[in-house]
Every structure is written in C-alpha cells, then in structure tokens.
Amino acid sequence: MTAGQCIDIPVNAKIKVFTLALLNKDDEILLGLKKRGLGEGLWNGFGGKVDPGEEIVDAAVREVKEECGLTVLPTDMENLAVIHFEFVDDPVILEVHVFKCSKLAGVVEESDEMSPKWFPRDNVPHSQMWPDDEVWYPLYLSGTKFRAYFLFQGYKTILSYIIRDFYDHTVILKEKKKDVII
C-alpha cells in the first residue's frame, strides 16, 4: 500500500480524484439532493472532480461554493478520510477525499446540481443515500479518521469493503458479501 490507500491498487490503474465535503452547524449536517448526473436523486455531501493542477482541498472549497453557495476556507477543511471506490467491469477507480467543516460563511442556496437541506446529524436519510454512507457515516460522527475501499456491483450493491485507521492502517471494519478478494 502507498500513502493514502487502504488496499494495494495496481500502479497501472486509472484513478479519478474527487472531493466530498460534509458541512456541519451545531448538531446538523447540510446535505444536497443530487439533481443530475451520477447519484441523481440521492442525498450527499458536496463535492466533485479535482481539476488538473488543482489542489484537492481547493477543489473541495470550490465545489462547496458552486453546489450550495457557502464559503469555506481551505484552512478550515479537516481531512477526514480517503475512500477508493471500484466498480465491477469499470476500469476507473474513484478516489474520494472526504473533508468536514463547521466554519461556514454565506447563505445556503440551491444550485443547478444540488438542492441543499439541513438534517440532524444523527438522523440522516440513509435509505436515500449511497449504500456505503451507512457503513462509514458512524465513523464520521465519532470523528474517526479513516481510509476505505468499497467494491460495487453497479451503483447499489456493495460486494465488499475494508476500512482502516487513517494513520496506522489497522482494520476497523471489513466485510465480504460475495466471493471476492480484499
């Protein structure tokens, strides 16, 4: 494993880097209902692709502004996790850098991509979110920093996953739902 990885990823693998920002206010989290594209109809944090030459945290800041109108500073974005997503029959692995932030400025606004709404942190709509969120969301609530790998069949079925401590790589959670090697 190299730095930032939860499993050994082949050196020739095609990786696309994304961000995901979880925005907090008191005991609430701001989620956006995705209006188009990958994840349409699901609640999620705010994020997207990292542009060539762009720093990952700067991409997270940009995506927050574009998707919900709030302003956050790179120095206020806490790196929470790095999650790799692999999809059967898709050669591209998604590397998602998850940040959390509670220093928010501005007014929440709907965008052409997301319809934002505040939820109690302990009562988010898991049934209307990506299936992996329910697995790692308790770690976010506890403040645990982690690295994870999820293998999906399509976009709704998790075949396996492993979650490790961000720093010492000890296994926190692991499950195989099918005969796969992780």
XYZ file of C-alpha atoms in Angstrom:
182
model
C 0.000 0.000 0.000
C 1.134 3.503 -0.688
C 0.228 6.591 1.319
C -3.476 7.348 1.105
C -4.509 3.831 0.107
C -6.477 1.247 2.033
C -5.570 -1.643 -0.269
C -2.964 -2.312 -2.923
C -4.137 -0.595 -6.086
C -2.350 -1.625 -9.286
C 0.120 1.009 -10.437
C -1.465 0.988 -13.899
C -4.983 1.605 -12.543
C -6.799 4.646 -13.856
C -7.788 6.790 -10.870
C -10.095 9.803 -10.896
C -9.806 12.078 -7.857
C -12.888 13.623 -6.257
C -13.782 15.549 -3.118
C -16.671 15.273 -0.677
C -17.339 17.960 1.945
C -19.523 17.336 4.987
C -20.703 20.683 6.334
C -21.777 20.966 9.968
C -23.675 23.524 12.011
C -24.302 22.706 15.669
C -25.830 19.193 15.607
C -26.834 19.350 11.955
C -25.264 18.355 8.650
C -26.001 20.002 5.317
C -26.730 17.502 2.557
C -27.692 18.121 -1.038
C -30.232 16.216 -3.097
C -28.426 15.491 -6.371
C -30.475 16.823 -9.270
C -28.470 15.369 -12.176
C -25.560 13.122 -13.058
C -24.018 10.326 -11.009
C -26.030 9.943 -7.810
C -29.117 11.746 -9.131
C -31.952 11.519 -6.594
C -29.612 10.746 -3.676
C -28.668 12.899 -0.690
C -24.948 13.521 -0.389
C -22.325 15.946 0.823
C -20.917 18.486 -1.620
C -18.044 17.733 -3.943
C -16.853 16.712 -7.343
C -13.871 16.226 -9.607
C -10.487 17.728 -8.885
C -9.379 19.725 -11.923
C -5.889 19.147 -13.395
C -3.311 21.129 -11.408
C -5.824 21.954 -8.663
C -5.054 21.176 -5.023
C -7.532 18.685 -3.553
C -8.632 20.966 -0.708
C -9.087 23.855 -3.151
C -11.365 21.650 -5.256
C -13.434 20.891 -2.143
C -13.758 24.616 -1.366
C -14.747 25.370 -4.979
C -17.349 22.596 -5.088
C -18.972 23.770 -1.828
C -19.369 27.271 -3.272
C -20.691 26.007 -6.611
C -23.131 23.479 -5.177
C -24.618 25.215 -2.112
C -23.390 28.831 -2.162
C -21.459 28.679 1.118
C -17.915 29.951 1.505
C -15.375 27.852 3.382
C -11.640 28.350 3.784
C -9.103 25.655 2.914
C -7.598 26.005 6.400
C -10.983 25.161 7.958
C -11.415 21.954 5.953
C -10.440 18.956 8.071
C -9.332 15.894 6.121
C -11.477 13.048 7.429
C -10.977 10.176 5.001
C -9.778 8.848 1.682
C -12.167 6.339 0.114
C -11.478 4.293 -3.022
C -14.464 3.027 -5.000
C -14.105 0.266 -7.554
C -16.977 -0.849 -9.772
C -17.047 -4.295 -11.396
C -16.483 -4.008 -15.158
C -15.284 -0.397 -14.883
C -11.514 0.138 -15.160
C -11.645 3.515 -13.374
C -11.196 3.686 -9.593
C -12.673 6.722 -7.866
C -10.526 8.224 -5.098
C -12.674 10.442 -2.876
C -11.100 12.789 -0.322
C -13.630 13.458 2.431
C -13.470 16.711 4.394
C -15.563 18.099 7.202
C -16.027 21.751 8.026
C -18.056 23.699 10.570
C -16.820 27.228 9.813
C -19.288 28.312 7.155
C -19.985 31.754 5.712
C -22.780 32.949 3.480
C -26.280 31.774 2.733
C -27.241 28.266 1.649
C -28.537 28.386 -1.927
C -29.884 25.788 -4.314
C -27.752 25.232 -7.413
C -28.471 23.615 -10.755
C -26.852 20.450 -9.385
C -27.920 20.242 -5.716
C -30.901 21.089 -3.539
C -29.456 21.584 -0.006
C -31.217 20.787 3.263
C -30.112 20.638 6.916
C -30.569 17.307 8.737
C -29.925 16.319 12.358
C -26.517 14.597 12.260
C -27.971 11.528 13.954
C -30.989 11.294 11.617
C -29.847 11.453 8.001
C -31.863 9.772 5.206
C -29.608 6.695 4.770
C -32.197 4.950 2.581
C -31.852 7.815 0.083
C -28.044 7.965 0.134
C -25.225 5.939 -1.431
C -25.147 2.481 0.236
C -21.574 2.947 1.513
C -22.555 6.046 3.509
C -24.353 3.931 6.082
C -21.164 1.914 6.630
C -18.728 4.791 7.185
C -21.065 7.552 8.436
C -20.774 6.387 12.101
C -17.001 6.918 11.826
C -17.631 10.492 10.681
C -19.955 11.022 13.664
C -17.292 9.730 16.056
C -14.549 11.865 14.486
C -12.540 8.811 13.422
C -10.175 9.430 10.515
C -10.025 6.509 8.114
C -9.113 5.082 4.719
C -11.580 2.812 2.961
C -12.111 0.673 -0.101
C -15.518 -0.337 -1.469
C -16.140 -2.754 -4.331
C -19.523 -2.254 -6.004
C -21.591 -4.261 -8.477
C -23.384 -1.465 -10.297
C -24.092 1.537 -8.091
C -26.363 -0.053 -5.484
C -24.704 -3.303 -4.405
C -21.608 -3.393 -2.190
C -19.693 -6.638 -2.795
C -17.020 -5.973 -0.186
C -15.341 -3.268 1.809
C -12.495 -2.669 4.189
C -11.959 0.357 6.398
C -8.641 1.060 8.090
C -7.405 3.618 10.581
C -6.093 6.664 8.714
C -2.703 6.593 10.443
C -1.719 3.071 11.460
C -3.810 1.141 8.892
C -5.323 -1.241 11.461
C -8.586 -2.715 10.226
C -11.663 -1.020 11.702
C -14.375 -2.729 9.623
C -14.308 -5.411 6.948
C -16.999 -7.361 5.145
C -17.192 -9.588 2.096
C -20.686 -10.034 0.727
C -19.562 -12.185 -2.206
C -16.540 -14.342 -3.011
C -14.075 -11.568 -3.710
C -10.545 -10.960 -2.534
C -9.848 -7.850 -0.490
